[in-house]
CSV table of C-alpha atoms in Angstrom, one decimal:
chain,number,residue,atom,x,y,z
A,1,MET,CA,-22.1,17.2,-1.3
A,2,SER,CA,-25.5,15.9,-0.1
A,3,GLU,CA,-25.7,13.6,3.0
A,4,LYS,CA,-26.8,10.7,0.8
A,5,LYS,CA,-23.8,11.1,-1.5
A,6,THR,CA,-21.4,11.6,1.5
A,7,ASN,CA,-22.7,8.4,3.1
A,8,LYS,CA,-22.2,6.5,-0.2
A,9,LEU,CA,-18.7,7.8,-0.6
A,10,ALA,CA,-17.8,6.9,3.1
A,11,ALA,CA,-19.1,3.4,2.5
A,12,THR,CA,-16.4,2.9,-0.1
A,13,PHE,CA,-13.6,3.8,2.4
A,14,LYS,CA,-11.7,1.1,4.2
A,15,SER,CA,-12.1,3.3,7.3
A,16,GLN,CA,-12.0,7.0,8.2
A,17,ASP,CA,-8.9,6.2,10.4
A,18,THR,CA,-6.8,5.2,7.5
A,19,GLU,CA,-7.9,7.7,4.8
A,20,GLU,CA,-5.7,10.6,3.8
A,21,TRP,CA,-7.0,14.2,3.4
A,22,LEU,CA,-6.2,14.3,-0.3
A,23,ASP,CA,-7.8,11.0,-0.9
A,24,ILE,CA,-11.0,11.9,1.0
A,25,HIS,CA,-11.4,15.2,-0.9
A,26,PHE,CA,-10.0,14.4,-4.3
A,27,THR,CA,-9.0,10.8,-5.1
A,28,ARG,CA,-12.0,9.0,-3.5
A,29,PRO,CA,-14.8,11.2,-4.8
A,30,LEU,CA,-13.4,10.9,-8.4
A,31,GLY,CA,-12.7,7.3,-7.9
A,32,LEU,CA,-16.3,6.8,-6.9
A,33,LEU,CA,-17.4,8.4,-10.1
A,34,TRP,CA,-15.3,6.0,-12.1
A,35,ALA,CA,-16.6,3.1,-10.0
A,36,ASN,CA,-20.2,4.1,-10.7
A,37,PHE,CA,-19.3,4.3,-14.4
A,38,PHE,CA,-17.6,0.9,-14.5
A,39,ASN,CA,-20.4,-0.6,-12.5
A,40,LEU,CA,-22.9,0.3,-15.2
A,41,PHE,CA,-21.2,-2.1,-17.5
A,42,GLY,CA,-20.6,-4.8,-14.9
A,43,THR,CA,-16.8,-4.3,-15.1
A,44,HIS,CA,-14.8,-6.4,-12.7
A,45,PRO,CA,-12.5,-4.5,-10.4
A,46,ASN,CA,-9.5,-6.5,-11.6
A,47,VAL,CA,-10.0,-5.1,-15.1
A,48,VAL,CA,-9.8,-1.6,-13.7
A,49,THR,CA,-6.6,-2.5,-12.0
A,50,ILE,CA,-5.1,-3.7,-15.3
A,51,LEU,CA,-6.1,-0.4,-16.9
A,52,SER,CA,-4.3,1.4,-14.0
A,53,ILE,CA,-1.1,-0.6,-14.8
A,54,LEU,CA,-1.2,0.4,-18.4
A,55,LEU,CA,-1.7,4.1,-17.5
A,56,GLY,CA,1.2,3.9,-15.0
A,57,LEU,CA,3.4,2.4,-17.6
A,58,GLY,CA,2.5,5.2,-20.0
A,59,ALA,CA,3.4,7.8,-17.3
A,60,GLY,CA,6.8,6.2,-16.8
A,61,ILE,CA,7.5,6.4,-20.5
A,62,CYS,CA,6.6,10.1,-20.5
A,63,PHE,CA,9.0,10.8,-17.7
A,64,TYR,CA,11.9,9.6,-19.8
A,65,PHE,CA,11.7,12.7,-22.0
A,66,THR,CA,12.9,16.2,-21.0
A,67,ASP,CA,10.0,18.0,-22.8
A,68,PHE,CA,7.8,19.8,-20.3
A,69,TRP,CA,4.5,19.0,-22.0
A,70,THR,CA,5.4,15.3,-22.3
A,71,ASN,CA,6.2,15.3,-18.6
A,72,LEU,CA,2.9,17.0,-17.8
A,73,LEU,CA,1.2,14.3,-19.8
A,74,GLY,CA,3.0,11.8,-17.6
A,75,VAL,CA,1.7,13.5,-14.5
A,76,GLY,CA,-1.8,13.4,-15.9
A,77,LEU,CA,-1.5,9.7,-16.7
A,78,LEU,CA,-0.2,8.8,-13.2
A,79,VAL,CA,-3.0,10.8,-11.6
A,80,TRP,CA,-5.4,8.9,-13.8
A,81,ALA,CA,-3.8,5.6,-12.8
A,82,ASN,CA,-4.1,6.5,-9.1
A,83,LEU,CA,-7.8,7.3,-9.6
A,84,TYR,CA,-8.3,3.8,-11.1
A,85,ASP,CA,-6.2,2.4,-8.2
A,86,SER,CA,-8.8,4.0,-5.8
A,87,CYS,CA,-11.7,3.0,-8.1
A,88,ASP,CA,-10.9,-0.7,-8.2
A,89,GLY,CA,-11.1,-1.0,-4.4
A,90,GLN,CA,-14.2,1.2,-4.2
A,91,LEU,CA,-15.9,-0.9,-6.9
A,92,ALA,CA,-15.0,-4.1,-5.1
A,93,ARG,CA,-16.5,-2.8,-1.9
A,94,MET,CA,-19.6,-1.5,-3.7
A,95,THR,CA,-20.3,-4.8,-5.6
A,96,GLY,CA,-18.9,-7.3,-3.1
A,97,LYS,CA,-16.4,-8.5,-5.7
A,98,LYS,CA,-13.4,-8.5,-3.2
A,99,THR,CA,-10.9,-11.2,-4.0
A,100,ARG,CA,-7.4,-12.1,-3.0
A,101,TRP,CA,-6.5,-12.0,-6.7
A,102,GLY,CA,-7.6,-8.3,-6.6
A,103,ARG,CA,-5.6,-7.5,-3.5
A,104,ILE,CA,-2.4,-9.0,-4.9
A,105,LEU,CA,-3.0,-7.5,-8.3
A,106,ASP,CA,-3.6,-4.1,-6.7
A,107,GLY,CA,-0.2,-4.2,-5.0
A,108,PHE,CA,1.5,-5.4,-8.1
A,109,ALA,CA,0.1,-2.4,-10.0
A,110,GLY,CA,1.9,0.1,-7.9
A,111,ASP,CA,5.1,-1.9,-8.3
A,112,VAL,CA,4.8,-1.8,-12.1
A,113,TRP,CA,4.2,2.0,-12.1
A,114,PHE,CA,7.3,2.8,-10.1
A,115,PHE,CA,9.5,0.2,-11.8
A,116,ALA,CA,8.8,2.0,-15.1
A,117,ILE,CA,9.3,5.4,-13.4
A,118,TYR,CA,12.7,4.5,-11.9
A,119,VAL,CA,13.9,3.0,-15.2
A,120,ALA,CA,12.8,6.2,-17.1
A,121,ILE,CA,14.5,8.5,-14.6
A,122,SER,CA,17.7,6.4,-14.8
A,123,LEU,CA,17.8,6.5,-18.6
A,124,ARG,CA,17.0,10.2,-18.6
A,125,LEU,CA,19.9,11.0,-16.2
A,126,MET,CA,22.5,8.6,-17.7
A,127,PRO,CA,24.0,11.3,-20.0
A,128,THR,CA,25.0,13.4,-17.0
A,129,TRP,CA,25.2,10.9,-14.1
A,130,GLY,CA,26.6,8.0,-16.0
A,131,PRO,CA,26.0,4.4,-14.7
A,132,TRP,CA,26.0,5.7,-11.1
A,133,ILE,CA,22.4,6.8,-11.5
A,134,TRP,CA,21.4,3.1,-11.6
A,135,VAL,CA,23.0,2.5,-8.2
A,136,LEU,CA,20.9,5.3,-6.7
A,137,THR,CA,17.6,4.2,-8.4
A,138,VAL,CA,18.1,0.4,-7.8
A,139,VAL,CA,18.9,0.9,-4.1
A,140,THR,CA,16.1,3.4,-3.7
A,141,GLY,CA,13.5,1.6,-5.7
A,142,PHE,CA,14.1,-2.1,-4.7
A,143,ILE,CA,15.2,-1.6,-1.1
A,144,PHE,CA,14.0,1.7,0.3
A,145,HIS,CA,10.8,2.2,-1.6
A,146,GLY,CA,9.7,-1.4,-1.3
A,147,LYS,CA,10.2,-1.5,2.5
A,148,GLN,CA,8.5,1.9,3.0
A,149,CYS,CA,5.3,0.8,1.1
A,150,ALA,CA,5.3,-2.7,2.6
A,151,LEU,CA,5.5,-1.4,6.2
A,152,ALA,CA,2.9,1.3,5.6
A,153,ASP,CA,0.5,-1.2,4.0
A,154,TYR,CA,1.1,-3.7,6.9
A,155,TYR,CA,0.5,-1.0,9.6
A,156,ARG,CA,-2.7,0.1,8.0
A,157,ASN,CA,-4.0,-3.5,7.9
A,158,ILE,CA,-3.0,-4.0,11.5
A,159,HIS,CA,-4.9,-0.9,12.5
A,160,LEU,CA,-8.0,-2.1,10.5
A,161,TYR,CA,-7.7,-5.5,12.3
A,162,PHE,CA,-7.9,-3.9,15.7
A,163,LEU,CA,-10.6,-1.5,14.5
A,164,LYS,CA,-12.9,-3.8,12.5
A,165,GLY,CA,-11.7,-7.3,13.2
A,166,LYS,CA,-10.5,-10.0,10.8
A,167,ASP,CA,-13.3,-9.4,8.2
A,168,GLY,CA,-12.4,-5.7,8.0
A,169,SER,CA,-8.7,-6.2,7.4
A,170,GLU,CA,-6.5,-7.9,4.9
A,171,LEU,CA,-4.0,-9.0,7.5
A,172,ASP,CA,-2.5,-12.4,6.4
A,173,ARG,CA,0.1,-14.8,7.8
A,174,SER,CA,2.9,-16.2,5.8
A,175,ASP,CA,2.8,-19.6,7.5
A,176,ARG,CA,-0.9,-20.0,6.4
A,177,LEU,CA,0.0,-18.8,2.9
A,178,THR,CA,2.9,-21.3,2.8
A,179,ALA,CA,0.5,-24.1,3.7
A,180,GLU,CA,-1.9,-23.1,1.0
A,181,PHE,CA,0.9,-22.7,-1.5
A,182,GLN,CA,2.2,-26.2,-0.8
A,183,HIS,CA,-1.3,-27.7,-1.2
A,184,LEU,CA,-1.7,-26.3,-4.7
A,185,THR,CA,-0.3,-27.9,-7.8
A,186,TRP,CA,1.5,-26.1,-10.7
A,187,ARG,CA,-0.5,-28.1,-13.3
A,188,ARG,CA,-4.0,-27.3,-11.9
A,189,ASP,CA,-3.4,-24.0,-10.1
A,190,GLY,CA,-0.3,-22.6,-11.9
A,191,ALA,CA,-1.4,-18.9,-12.1
A,192,TRP,CA,-2.7,-18.7,-8.6
A,193,LYS,CA,0.3,-20.6,-7.2
A,194,LEU,CA,2.7,-18.2,-8.9
A,195,PHE,CA,0.8,-15.1,-7.5
A,196,LEU,CA,0.7,-16.8,-4.1
A,197,PHE,CA,4.5,-17.4,-4.2
A,198,PHE,CA,5.2,-13.6,-4.5
A,199,TYR,CA,2.4,-12.6,-2.1
A,200,ARG,CA,3.7,-15.1,0.5
A,201,ASN,CA,7.2,-13.7,0.2
A,202,TYR,CA,5.8,-10.1,0.4
A,203,THR,CA,3.9,-11.0,3.6
A,204,ARG,CA,6.9,-12.7,5.1
A,205,SER,CA,9.0,-9.6,4.5
A,206,GLN,CA,6.4,-7.5,6.3
A,207,GLU,CA,6.6,-9.9,9.3
A,208,ARG,CA,10.4,-9.8,9.4
A,209,LEU,CA,10.1,-6.0,9.6
A,210,THR,CA,7.8,-6.1,12.6
A,211,PRO,CA,9.2,-8.5,15.3
A,212,ALA,CA,7.4,-6.8,18.3
A,213,PHE,CA,4.1,-7.1,16.5
A,214,GLN,CA,4.6,-10.7,15.7
A,215,ARG,CA,5.3,-11.5,19.4
A,216,LEU,CA,2.2,-9.6,20.3
A,217,ARG,CA,0.1,-11.3,17.6
A,218,ASN,CA,1.2,-14.8,18.9
A,219,ALA,CA,0.4,-13.8,22.5
A,220,LEU,CA,-3.0,-12.5,21.5
A,221,ALA,CA,-3.8,-15.8,19.6
A,222,GLU,CA,-2.9,-17.8,22.7
A,223,ARG,CA,-4.7,-15.7,25.3
A,224,PHE,CA,-7.7,-14.6,23.3
A,225,PRO,CA,-8.4,-17.3,20.7
A,226,LYS,CA,-12.1,-16.3,20.1
A,227,ALA,CA,-12.1,-12.5,20.2
A,228,LEU,CA,-10.0,-9.6,21.4
A,229,PRO,CA,-11.3,-7.6,24.4
A,230,GLN,CA,-12.7,-4.3,23.4
A,231,PRO,CA,-10.6,-2.3,25.8
A,232,LEU,CA,-7.5,-3.8,24.3
A,233,ARG,CA,-8.7,-3.0,20.8
A,234,ASP,CA,-9.5,0.6,21.9
A,235,ASP,CA,-6.0,1.0,23.5
A,236,PHE,CA,-4.2,-0.3,20.4
A,237,ARG,CA,-6.3,1.9,18.1
A,238,ALA,CA,-5.5,5.0,20.2
A,239,GLY,CA,-1.8,4.3,20.0
A,240,SER,CA,-1.9,3.3,16.3
A,241,LEU,CA,-4.1,6.1,15.0
A,242,PRO,CA,-1.4,8.9,15.2
A,243,LEU,CA,0.8,6.7,13.0
A,244,MET,CA,-1.7,6.4,10.2
A,245,LYS,CA,-0.7,9.9,8.9
A,246,TRP,CA,2.9,8.7,8.5
A,247,ALA,CA,1.7,5.4,6.9
A,248,ASN,CA,-0.3,7.5,4.4
A,249,ILE,CA,2.7,9.7,3.6
A,250,LEU,CA,4.7,6.6,2.8
A,251,THR,CA,2.2,5.2,0.3
A,252,PHE,CA,1.5,7.4,-2.8
A,253,ASN,CA,0.4,11.0,-2.6
A,254,THR,CA,3.5,12.6,-1.0
A,255,ARG,CA,6.0,10.7,-3.1
A,256,ALA,CA,3.9,11.4,-6.2
A,257,ILE,CA,3.8,15.1,-5.6
A,258,VAL,CA,7.6,15.2,-5.1
A,259,LEU,CA,8.0,13.2,-8.3
A,260,TYR,CA,5.7,15.6,-10.3
A,261,ILE,CA,7.7,18.6,-9.1
A,262,ALA,CA,11.1,16.9,-9.8
A,263,VAL,CA,10.3,16.0,-13.4
A,264,LEU,CA,8.5,19.2,-14.3
A,265,VAL,CA,11.4,21.3,-13.2
A,266,ASP,CA,13.8,18.9,-15.1
A,267,GLU,CA,15.6,17.8,-11.9
A,268,PRO,CA,14.3,14.2,-11.7
A,269,TRP,CA,17.2,13.2,-9.4
A,270,ILE,CA,15.4,15.0,-6.6
A,271,TYR,CA,12.8,12.2,-6.4
A,272,PRO,CA,15.1,9.2,-5.6
A,273,VAL,CA,17.2,11.4,-3.2
A,274,PHE,CA,13.9,12.4,-1.4
A,275,GLU,CA,13.0,8.7,-1.2
A,276,ALA,CA,16.4,7.7,0.3
A,277,THR,CA,16.5,10.5,2.9
A,278,VAL,CA,13.2,12.0,4.0
A,279,MET,CA,11.0,9.0,3.4
A,280,ASN,CA,13.4,6.6,5.0
A,281,ALA,CA,13.6,8.8,8.1
A,282,LEU,CA,9.8,8.8,8.3
A,283,MET,CA,9.7,5.1,8.0
A,284,LEU,CA,12.2,4.5,10.8
A,285,TYR,CA,10.3,6.9,13.0
A,286,MET,CA,7.0,5.2,12.4
A,287,TRP,CA,8.6,1.7,12.8
A,288,ARG,CA,10.1,2.6,16.2
A,289,ARG,CA,6.8,4.0,17.5
A,290,HIS,CA,4.8,1.1,16.3
A,291,GLU,CA,7.2,-1.5,17.8
A,292,ASN,CA,7.1,0.3,21.1
A,293,LEU,CA,3.3,0.3,21.0
A,294,CYS,CA,3.3,-3.4,20.5
A,295,ARG,CA,5.7,-4.0,23.4
A,296,ARG,CA,3.6,-1.8,25.7
A,297,VAL,CA,0.3,-3.5,24.8
A,298,GLN,CA,1.9,-7.0,25.3
A,299,ALA,CA,3.3,-6.0,28.7
A,300,ASN,CA,-0.2,-5.0,29.8
A,301,LEU,CA,-2.1,-8.1,28.6
A,302,ASP,CA,-3.0,-9.2,32.1
A,303,THR,CA,-5.1,-6.0,32.6
A,304,TYR,CA,-7.4,-7.1,29.7
A,305,GLU,CA,-8.1,-10.7,31.0
A,306,THR,CA,-11.2,-9.7,32.9
A,307,ALA,CA,-12.6,-7.8,29.9
A,308,VAL,CA,-13.1,-10.9,27.8
């Protein structure tokens, strides 16, 4: 790839720190091709997100069947959906059409994909597992999977906040979202108020999972209301950077690869069991390290006072 194309591709990344190897070498380059294509027609990124939702739903339907070729089609559709999931963000950064609607819709897209996938797996396994398969998939999908993705997304946005500042991150606060929600009216702003209701609750769940970071965040707002000292930002980034690989594992690629293998070998139960065991263990490891990092940085805040 030429230097010019490489630079153009890199410009569509959120940051090099938070990009995964498979995304850098496969998903992002193909996503950029799609972004250039959609940009020719002036397509809004949110339209691409909606297309990814439809593709993800199609993948879920395919995974209900036991036929290998139908499952392979489902794999192809989910890969395609993920390319569009990359494309919408790249297109937004290329065109400057970044909106909060887009961020919320983007998160909703992944939820729809995997809701369809968990339902398909449950229906497929009912003849042999009986109703107990629903216990496994509901607990895995609505509790484990949700927390894993929410925490990984939050940690990446925290990292971007210390790396790039407020404008380079999508780090929100539930109290501010609540104030905005209360200011809106259902009659005038019904659609946005509904989206904001779910997004506020999602953000609140992220905050409840990260008590040490919330204490650090409040302390930073009190001590450094204008800007964070660069040495503090550098120290936090150094501690957070090794955790980004675990955050990436907990998002899409790793779980998708396990899902592909599980359905193609006609053992789809492997996927929710993997979620409930391996992915949960990684989440707890990442959570513990990140909370310890926040405690350490807060304990050393006095050392950064002179750097303001």
